[in-house]
Short mmCIF file of C-alpha atoms in Angstrom, two decimals:
data_model
loop_
_atom_site.label_atom_id
_atom_site.label_comp_id
_atom_site.label_asym_id
_atom_site.label_seq_id
_atom_site.Cartn_x
_atom_site.Cartn_y
_atom_site.Cartn_z
CA UNK A 174 84.92 154.06 -110.05
CA UNK A 175 83.18 155.95 -106.59
CA UNK A 176 81.60 152.57 -105.56
CA UNK A 177 85.12 150.78 -105.76
CA UNK A 178 87.06 153.51 -104.02
CA UNK A 179 84.10 153.50 -101.13
CA UNK A 180 85.23 149.85 -101.05
CA UNK A 181 88.63 150.29 -100.88
CA UNK A 182 88.28 152.89 -98.63
CA UNK A 183 86.22 150.36 -96.12
CA UNK A 184 88.93 147.35 -96.54
CA UNK A 185 91.58 149.89 -95.02
CA UNK A 186 89.49 150.91 -92.52
CA UNK A 187 88.50 146.83 -91.87
CA UNK A 188 92.34 146.43 -91.93
CA UNK A 189 93.31 149.01 -89.17
CA UNK A 190 90.34 147.81 -86.83
CA UNK A 191 90.22 143.98 -87.30
CA UNK A 192 92.58 141.96 -85.85
CA UNK A 193 95.91 140.55 -88.26
CA UNK A 194 94.59 136.89 -89.86
CA UNK A 195 96.81 134.69 -88.79
CA UNK A 196 96.64 131.31 -91.02
CA UNK A 197 97.22 127.59 -90.60
CA UNK A 198 100.35 126.29 -90.68
CA UNK A 199 101.60 125.94 -94.42
CA UNK A 200 104.37 124.62 -96.08
CA UNK A 201 106.07 128.12 -95.65
CA UNK A 202 106.57 127.23 -91.80
CA UNK A 203 110.02 125.96 -91.18
CA UNK A 204 110.32 124.18 -88.28
CA UNK A 205 108.91 120.70 -88.24
CA UNK A 206 108.85 118.07 -85.22
CA UNK A 207 109.54 114.54 -86.35
CA UNK A 208 105.59 114.09 -86.91
CA UNK A 209 105.59 116.42 -89.42
CA UNK A 210 103.86 119.16 -87.02
CA UNK A 211 105.16 122.80 -87.69
CA UNK A 212 104.87 125.72 -85.47
CA UNK A 213 101.85 127.76 -87.00
CA UNK A 214 102.52 131.31 -87.82
CA UNK A 215 101.14 133.76 -85.25
CA UNK A 216 100.11 131.08 -82.57
CA UNK A 217 100.62 133.47 -79.92
CA UNK A 218 97.53 135.85 -81.15
CA UNK A 219 94.83 132.90 -81.10
CA UNK A 220 92.02 132.88 -79.29
CA UNK A 221 91.93 131.19 -75.97
CA UNK A 222 90.58 127.74 -74.90
CA UNK A 223 91.48 127.79 -71.56
CA UNK A 224 94.39 128.16 -68.65
CA UNK A 225 95.64 125.68 -66.81
CA UNK A 226 98.29 124.83 -63.96
CA UNK A 227 100.30 121.74 -63.00
CA UNK A 228 101.66 120.84 -59.90
CA UNK A 229 104.12 118.71 -60.11
CA UNK A 230 106.28 120.36 -63.04
CA UNK A 231 105.16 123.74 -61.52
CA UNK A 232 104.12 125.27 -64.39
CA UNK A 233 101.26 127.54 -65.68
CA UNK A 234 99.70 127.18 -68.81
CA UNK A 235 97.27 128.51 -71.47
CA UNK A 236 95.87 126.67 -74.35
CA UNK A 237 94.72 128.30 -77.36
CA UNK A 238 92.83 127.10 -80.59
CA UNK A 239 93.10 128.58 -84.20
CA UNK A 240 89.75 129.92 -86.03
CA UNK A 241 88.82 126.28 -87.14
CA UNK A 242 89.34 125.22 -83.37
CA UNK A 243 87.56 127.63 -81.87
CA UNK A 244 84.43 127.40 -84.12
CA UNK A 245 84.31 123.94 -83.29
CA UNK A 246 84.64 124.57 -79.52
CA UNK A 247 82.07 126.99 -79.61
CA UNK A 248 79.69 125.29 -81.58
CA UNK A 249 80.59 122.10 -79.22
CA UNK A 250 80.96 120.03 -82.50
CA UNK A 251 83.14 116.85 -82.27
CA UNK A 252 85.27 115.39 -83.64
CA UNK A 253 87.04 118.58 -84.51
CA UNK A 254 87.53 118.84 -87.92
CA UNK A 255 90.95 119.18 -90.06
CA UNK A 256 92.76 122.41 -89.91
CA UNK A 257 91.80 122.76 -86.59
CA UNK A 258 95.02 123.56 -84.16
CA UNK A 259 95.80 123.40 -80.44
CA UNK A 260 98.40 124.99 -78.81
CA UNK A 261 99.75 125.15 -75.26
CA UNK A 262 102.42 127.60 -73.76
CA UNK A 263 103.74 126.37 -70.74
CA UNK A 264 105.67 128.90 -68.48
CA UNK A 265 107.32 128.10 -65.01
CA UNK A 266 105.07 129.05 -61.99
CA UNK A 267 106.77 132.10 -60.37
CA UNK A 268 105.56 133.98 -57.70
CA UNK A 269 104.16 137.44 -58.19
CA UNK A 270 106.70 140.18 -56.18
CA UNK A 271 103.42 142.42 -56.50
CA UNK A 272 100.65 140.82 -54.80
CA UNK A 273 100.21 138.04 -52.11
CA UNK A 274 99.68 134.22 -53.07
CA UNK A 275 99.93 134.92 -56.68
CA UNK A 276 101.45 133.13 -59.36
CA UNK A 277 102.40 134.77 -62.97
CA UNK A 278 104.29 133.11 -66.11
CA UNK A 279 107.87 132.84 -65.64
CA UNK A 280 110.46 131.50 -67.89
CA UNK A 281 108.90 129.64 -71.02
CA UNK A 282 109.08 125.90 -70.84
CA UNK A 283 107.72 124.78 -73.96
CA UNK A 284 105.20 124.93 -76.72
CA UNK A 285 102.98 122.22 -77.98
CA UNK A 286 100.39 121.99 -81.07
CA UNK A 287 97.64 119.38 -81.68
CA UNK A 288 96.91 119.50 -85.29
CA UNK A 289 94.04 117.82 -86.83
CA UNK A 290 94.35 116.13 -89.86
CA UNK A 291 92.06 112.79 -89.98
CA UNK A 292 94.19 111.07 -92.82
CA UNK A 293 97.58 112.25 -92.40
CA UNK A 294 97.50 111.34 -88.65
CA UNK A 295 95.11 108.66 -88.82
CA UNK A 296 97.20 106.26 -86.49
CA UNK A 297 97.07 108.63 -83.81
CA UNK A 298 93.41 109.49 -83.90
CA UNK A 299 93.71 112.45 -86.84
CA UNK A 300 95.76 114.24 -84.45
CA UNK A 301 99.72 115.57 -84.76
CA UNK A 302 101.29 116.50 -81.93
CA UNK A 303 104.26 118.70 -82.00
CA UNK A 304 106.41 119.90 -78.65
CA UNK A 305 109.16 122.60 -79.20
CA UNK A 306 111.57 123.84 -76.50
CA UNK A 307 113.38 127.38 -77.21
CA UNK A 308 112.24 127.03 -80.52
CA UNK A 309 113.64 123.32 -81.49
CA UNK A 310 111.23 120.27 -81.52
CA UNK A 311 111.60 117.78 -79.28
CA UNK A 312 113.03 114.02 -80.51
CA UNK A 313 110.96 111.40 -82.04
CA UNK A 314 110.93 109.41 -78.75
CA UNK A 315 109.70 112.18 -76.42
CA UNK A 316 106.86 112.58 -79.40
CA UNK A 317 105.95 108.98 -78.96
CA UNK A 318 104.35 109.62 -75.52
CA UNK A 319 102.12 111.92 -76.41
CA UNK A 320 99.35 110.05 -78.43
CA UNK A 321 99.36 106.88 -75.49
CA UNK A 322 98.27 109.58 -73.30
CA UNK A 323 95.80 111.26 -74.89
CA UNK A 324 94.13 107.69 -76.17
CA UNK A 325 94.00 106.37 -72.76
CA UNK A 326 92.25 109.36 -71.14
CA UNK A 327 90.31 111.22 -73.35
CA UNK A 328 88.88 109.16 -76.01
CA UNK A 329 85.45 110.58 -75.19
CA UNK A 330 86.69 114.29 -76.03
CA UNK A 331 88.48 113.70 -79.43
CA UNK A 332 91.53 112.77 -77.76
CA UNK A 333 91.59 116.88 -76.49
CA UNK A 334 91.94 117.56 -72.92
CA UNK A 335 91.39 121.22 -72.72
CA UNK A 336 87.65 122.01 -72.68
CA UNK A 337 86.73 125.80 -74.00
CA UNK A 338 86.49 127.70 -70.43
CA UNK A 339 83.43 129.88 -70.36
CA UNK B 258 81.45 146.26 -111.86
CA UNK B 259 84.01 143.40 -112.53
CA UNK B 260 86.54 144.92 -110.22
CA UNK B 261 83.56 145.34 -108.06
CA UNK B 262 82.31 142.11 -107.82
CA UNK B 263 85.67 140.84 -107.31
CA UNK B 264 86.19 143.22 -104.02
CA UNK B 265 83.12 142.06 -102.49
CA UNK B 266 84.13 138.01 -103.33
CA UNK B 267 87.53 139.23 -101.46
CA UNK B 268 85.48 140.81 -98.60
CA UNK B 269 83.26 137.63 -98.43
CA UNK B 270 86.48 135.57 -98.11
CA UNK B 271 88.38 138.27 -95.62
CA UNK B 272 85.18 137.36 -93.66
CA UNK B 273 85.67 133.91 -93.93
CA UNK B 274 89.39 133.78 -92.83
CA UNK B 275 89.63 136.50 -90.31
CA UNK B 276 88.52 136.39 -87.24
CA UNK B 277 85.23 138.65 -86.23
CA UNK B 278 85.62 142.24 -85.46
CA UNK B 279 85.35 142.86 -81.75
CA UNK B 280 84.83 146.88 -81.10
CA UNK B 281 85.93 148.19 -77.62
CA UNK B 282 82.93 149.31 -75.43
CA UNK B 283 80.39 151.87 -76.86
CA UNK B 284 77.38 153.48 -75.39
CA UNK B 285 75.50 150.43 -76.69
CA UNK B 286 76.91 148.04 -73.89
CA UNK B 287 74.52 148.12 -71.19
CA UNK B 288 75.70 146.75 -67.96
CA UNK B 289 77.99 149.33 -66.56
CA UNK B 290 79.37 149.74 -63.09
CA UNK B 291 79.26 152.32 -60.71
CA UNK B 292 82.86 153.60 -62.33
CA UNK B 293 81.09 153.73 -65.74
CA UNK B 294 83.28 150.50 -67.13
CA UNK B 295 81.11 148.29 -69.16
CA UNK B 296 81.71 144.85 -70.16
CA UNK B 297 83.07 145.14 -73.82
CA UNK B 298 81.65 143.34 -76.65
CA UNK B 299 83.39 140.32 -77.85
CA UNK B 300 86.15 140.08 -74.90
CA UNK B 301 86.42 136.55 -74.32
CA UNK B 302 87.97 136.73 -78.31
CA UNK B 303 90.26 139.07 -77.49
CA UNK B 304 94.60 137.98 -77.24
CA UNK B 305 96.19 136.46 -74.28
CA UNK B 306 98.51 138.85 -72.24
CA UNK B 307 99.32 136.09 -69.64
CA UNK B 308 97.60 133.37 -67.68
CA UNK B 309 97.91 133.60 -63.54
CA UNK B 310 96.76 131.65 -60.51
CA UNK B 311 95.85 132.71 -56.92
CA UNK B 312 96.43 130.30 -54.24
CA UNK B 313 94.11 132.10 -51.36
CA UNK B 314 90.99 132.15 -53.49
CA UNK B 315 92.24 129.08 -55.25
CA UNK B 316 91.47 130.39 -58.96
CA UNK B 317 93.01 130.47 -62.12
CA UNK B 318 92.66 133.46 -64.17
CA UNK B 319 93.78 134.48 -68.26
CA UNK B 320 94.24 137.97 -68.68
CA UNK B 321 93.18 139.20 -72.41
CA UNK B 322 93.63 142.73 -73.84
CA UNK B 323 91.96 144.48 -76.62
CA UNK B 324 94.00 145.32 -80.16
CA UNK B 325 94.98 148.66 -78.92
CA UNK B 326 96.12 147.00 -75.49
CA UNK B 327 98.11 144.23 -77.16
CA UNK B 328 99.39 146.75 -79.28
CA UNK B 329 101.30 148.27 -76.86
CA UNK B 330 102.07 145.51 -74.60
CA UNK B 331 103.92 143.95 -77.86
CA UNK B 332 105.51 147.61 -78.27
CA UNK B 333 106.29 147.60 -74.72
CA UNK B 334 104.96 150.97 -74.82
CA UNK B 335 103.97 152.71 -71.48
CA UNK B 336 101.75 154.29 -70.48
CA UNK B 337 98.36 152.54 -72.23
CA UNK B 338 96.77 154.75 -74.67
CA UNK B 339 92.99 155.67 -74.22
CA UNK B 340 91.34 152.96 -75.62
CA UNK B 341 93.39 149.97 -74.21
CA UNK B 342 91.44 147.47 -72.17
CA UNK B 343 92.51 144.48 -70.19
CA UNK B 344 89.95 141.36 -69.51
CA UNK B 345 90.53 139.40 -66.29
CA UNK B 346 88.58 136.07 -66.57
CA UNK B 347 88.86 134.21 -63.44
CA UNK B 348 87.53 130.58 -62.60
CA UNK B 349 87.35 128.22 -59.46
CA UNK B 350 90.53 126.06 -60.09
CA UNK B 351 89.58 122.55 -60.08
CA UNK B 352 91.73 119.18 -60.19
CA UNK B 353 91.65 117.68 -63.96
CA UNK B 354 89.82 114.19 -63.71
CA UNK B 355 91.84 113.11 -66.53
CA UNK B 356 95.58 113.86 -65.68
CA UNK B 357 97.23 113.92 -62.17
CA UNK B 358 98.59 116.95 -60.67
CA UNK B 359 96.61 118.97 -63.34
CA UNK B 360 94.13 122.04 -62.61
CA UNK B 361 91.61 123.70 -64.85
CA UNK B 362 88.85 126.21 -65.01
CA UNK B 363 85.84 125.17 -62.79
CA UNK B 364 82.81 127.58 -62.00
CA UNK B 365 83.52 131.04 -63.28
CA UNK B 366 83.90 133.16 -60.61
CA UNK B 367 83.83 136.93 -62.00
CA UNK B 368 85.44 138.93 -65.10
CA UNK B 369 86.89 142.58 -64.24
CA UNK B 370 88.20 145.02 -66.77
CA UNK B 371 90.38 147.83 -66.66
CA UNK B 372 90.26 150.96 -69.61
CA UNK B 373 92.23 153.57 -70.05
CA UNK B 374 90.87 156.89 -70.63
CA UNK B 375 93.01 159.26 -68.85
CA UNK B 376 90.96 162.29 -68.98
CA UNK B 377 87.46 160.59 -67.88
CA UNK B 378 89.98 158.41 -65.06
CA UNK B 379 92.22 161.11 -64.26
CA UNK B 380 91.41 160.39 -60.45
CA UNK B 381 92.21 156.53 -60.70
CA UNK B 382 95.61 156.78 -63.06
CA UNK B 383 93.63 156.89 -65.68
CA UNK B 384 91.79 153.62 -65.60
CA UNK B 385 88.60 152.60 -65.17
CA UNK B 386 87.84 149.58 -62.78
CA UNK B 387 84.78 147.09 -63.74
CA UNK B 388 84.21 143.95 -61.62
CA UNK B 389 81.35 141.57 -62.76
CA UNK B 390 79.77 138.75 -60.94
CA UNK B 391 77.35 136.38 -63.15
CA UNK B 392 76.91 139.33 -65.60
CA UNK B 393 76.32 141.96 -62.69
CA UNK B 394 78.71 144.61 -61.80
CA UNK B 395 79.99 144.76 -58.31
CA UNK B 396 78.98 147.63 -55.44
CA UNK B 397 80.60 150.89 -55.37
CA UNK B 398 82.16 149.81 -52.25
CA UNK B 399 84.08 146.75 -54.09
CA UNK B 400 84.88 148.95 -57.02
CA UNK B 401 86.91 151.17 -54.30
CA UNK B 402 88.98 148.88 -53.37
CA UNK B 403 90.73 148.25 -56.77
CA UNK B 404 92.31 151.61 -57.69
CA UNK B 405 94.61 152.19 -53.96
CA UNK B 406 95.91 148.49 -54.88
CA UNK B 407 97.05 149.06 -58.02
CA UNK B 408 98.18 152.49 -57.25
CA UNK B 409 100.32 151.14 -54.20
CA UNK B 410 101.94 148.10 -56.18
CA UNK B 411 102.30 148.69 -59.50
CA UNK B 412 102.93 152.15 -60.19
CA UNK B 413 105.87 151.63 -62.17
CA UNK B 414 103.79 149.85 -64.85
CA UNK B 415 101.50 152.00 -65.60
CA UNK B 416 99.06 150.76 -62.67
CA UNK B 417 98.78 147.20 -64.53
CA UNK B 418 99.87 143.83 -62.67
CA UNK B 419 99.83 141.37 -65.61
CA UNK B 420 102.97 141.42 -68.00
CA UNK B 421 102.86 140.13 -71.55
CA UNK B 422 104.28 136.37 -71.07
CA UNK B 423 106.52 136.04 -73.95
#
């Protein structure tokens, strides 16, 4: 029992130090895109794949990955395994009022997810795509634009645009 | 012993699911800036405060925070507590070859840290600043430019430029 108590104390200590675990999307997630992709719990706490910026939409973004995706990226292992999820968070690009020539996130524009499930999403390279604006999924027509572009441009990178920024 | 074994299994399971713990900088960190600030272990795995972009240097950045910093940011709690560390990772901004009008990280330019220790860094608002290029710290003169700019521009935000991007 002493050892059990010691283990319990260690567990409690670990719970304090460790980041909270954020599991991949489960059936408990409620909001679903027409593709079946949901907003994964805790995605805002995922690690960074890379930032990006887009001129025509005047947006600044950051692409995050869940643990499965990050492990694959760091090991440079393609294709991504089932369960890998990438998240893109896009904000309007706004000029900083406090530092010249610098741009920072303004209003959130949308969040997007790519979820790997080779069987479920076999028709779209094993990837399910989900786009959400203000917490609501975009419509089926809009979702139909994801795959053709990924297929045409980044077939050699398992259909993923973003590379891990070292 | 059965319960101990069960706890051991749970611990192993947790180790698989949980992100690895990355403690704040310790004496074990070797590379130190003239300010005493070191490169914290595992900073690349920290969570995102926000991305940013700078025109004059043609850079794209992401600002990360350790657990102590992220907790304070999410609770909108200022000033940051001792132990909070913010990291800025800056890359050259490069045009994507695969998607029009989009810019992605190119060559890494530098990593920078702000580490809160109200007593140790009392002369600079409680913040220690560290700048590292290719793993080597910048010189003392260069470090002397950090504090005056933070002091002059973001006194009302505990001398931190970056806001948490929601």
